[in-house]
GROMACS .gro file of C-alpha atoms in nm:
model
   93
    1MET     CA    1  -1.408  -0.858   1.130
    2ASP     CA    2  -1.154  -1.152   1.146
    3CYS     CA    3  -0.911  -1.205   0.950
    4SER     CA    4  -1.028  -1.427   0.704
    5GLY     CA    5  -1.283  -1.070   0.704
    6PHE     CA    6  -1.005  -0.841   0.663
    7SER     CA    7  -0.754  -0.981   0.455
    8ARG     CA    8  -1.100  -1.051   0.153
    9TRP     CA    9  -1.115  -0.668   0.224
   10ILE     CA   10  -0.779  -0.543   0.159
   11TYR     CA   11  -0.770  -0.695  -0.161
   12SER     CA   12  -1.109  -0.596  -0.264
   13LEU     CA   13  -0.972  -0.186  -0.171
   14ALA     CA   14  -0.633  -0.235  -0.351
   15GLY     CA   15  -0.812  -0.504  -0.686
   16GLY     CA   16  -1.109  -0.284  -0.729
   17SER     CA   17  -1.307  -0.645  -0.677
   18ASP     CA   18  -1.394  -0.917  -0.413
   19LEU     CA   19  -1.033  -1.122  -0.555
   20LEU     CA   20  -1.116  -1.380  -0.233
   21GLY     CA   21  -1.453  -1.404  -0.224
   22ALA     CA   22  -1.682  -1.539   0.071
   23GLY     CA   23  -1.576  -1.825   0.328
   24ASN     CA   24  -1.267  -1.907   0.535
   25THR     CA   25  -0.885  -1.908   0.495
   26ASP     CA   26  -0.926  -2.245   0.313
   27ASN     CA   27  -1.105  -2.101   0.039
   28GLN     CA   28  -0.885  -1.829   0.045
   29LEU     CA   29  -0.616  -2.076   0.040
   30ALA     CA   30  -0.763  -2.292  -0.278
   31LYS     CA   31  -0.810  -1.926  -0.468
   32MET     CA   32  -0.360  -1.926  -0.399
   33LYS     CA   33  -0.024  -1.978  -0.549
   34LYS     CA   34   0.216  -2.054  -0.295
   35THR     CA   35   0.518  -1.847  -0.266
   36SER     CA   36   0.911  -1.911  -0.158
   37SER     CA   37   0.996  -1.478  -0.238
   38PRO     CA   38   0.716  -1.357  -0.026
   39LYS     CA   39   0.644  -0.976  -0.104
   40PRO     CA   40   0.420  -0.743   0.062
   41GLY     CA   41   0.050  -0.791   0.001
   42ASP     CA   42   0.126  -1.192  -0.009
   43LEU     CA   43  -0.046  -1.314   0.237
   44ALA     CA   44   0.099  -1.617   0.512
   45PHE     CA   45  -0.124  -1.876   0.611
   46PHE     CA   46  -0.126  -2.101   0.915
   47GLY     CA   47  -0.216  -2.405   1.055
   48LYS     CA   48  -0.205  -2.714   0.861
   49LEU     CA   49  -0.222  -2.729   0.491
   50SER     CA   50  -0.558  -2.925   0.517
   51ASP     CA   51  -0.702  -2.737   0.801
   52THR     CA   52  -0.587  -2.338   0.783
   53HIS     CA   53  -0.734  -2.108   1.111
   54HIS     CA   54  -0.502  -1.749   1.004
   55VAL     CA   55  -0.404  -1.615   0.721
   56GLY     CA   56  -0.245  -1.249   0.765
   57ILE     CA   57  -0.075  -0.989   0.539
   58TYR     CA   58   0.252  -0.931   0.484
   59LEU     CA   59   0.499  -0.664   0.493
   60GLY     CA   60   0.767  -0.710   0.474
   61ASN     CA   61   1.044  -0.805   0.720
   62ASP     CA   62   0.867  -1.077   0.931
   63LYS     CA   63   0.616  -0.813   0.966
   64MET     CA   64   0.205  -0.878   0.897
   65ALA     CA   65  -0.090  -0.739   0.962
   66ASN     CA   66  -0.382  -0.945   1.030
   67ALA     CA   67  -0.703  -0.929   1.254
   68PRO     CA   68  -0.595  -1.217   1.583
   69TYR     CA   69  -0.992  -1.256   1.590
   70THR     CA   70  -1.383  -1.123   1.575
   71GLY     CA   71  -1.414  -0.820   1.801
   72VAL     CA   72  -0.987  -0.729   1.767
   73ASN     CA   73  -0.843  -0.417   1.652
   74VAL     CA   74  -0.616  -0.516   1.311
   75ARG     CA   75  -0.291  -0.517   1.454
   76ILE     CA   76   0.084  -0.532   1.326
   77GLY     CA   77   0.210  -0.867   1.406
   78THR     CA   78   0.523  -1.150   1.283
   79VAL     CA   79   0.515  -1.359   1.131
   80SER     CA   80   0.768  -1.595   1.367
   81SER     CA   81   0.527  -1.543   1.662
   82HIS     CA   82   0.309  -1.780   1.526
   83SER     CA   83   0.448  -2.113   1.555
   84ASP     CA   84   0.236  -2.305   1.219
   85LEU     CA   85   0.320  -2.094   0.924
   86VAL     CA   86   0.206  -2.326   0.655
   87GLY     CA   87   0.376  -2.095   0.397
   88TYR     CA   88   0.319  -1.727   0.212
   89TYR     CA   89   0.055  -1.686  -0.088
   90THR     CA   90  -0.013  -1.505  -0.386
   91LEU     CA   91  -0.295  -1.442  -0.603
   92GLY     CA   92  -0.314  -1.674  -0.863
   93LYS     CA   93  -0.311  -2.007  -0.975
   0.00000   0.00000   0.00000
């Protein structure tokens, strides 16, 4: 499972339906609203605004759960370990 698949799966479990839908991180970002005050459960996107390449689920205190790439176990890491944070996003437009 890759990062977008992981976030999609977690949001489906939490929301009871496929809230993020199929696609990559750019497709997910289009369904989100940027927030300057992230809360646990919000998504942290990385890359460029028009070309994201990674997403993690924000846990608070600079921590995130993410699937680094297909075939690797889900990990808890830090948001700040990535130099290309696009921003934090919450569900809804």
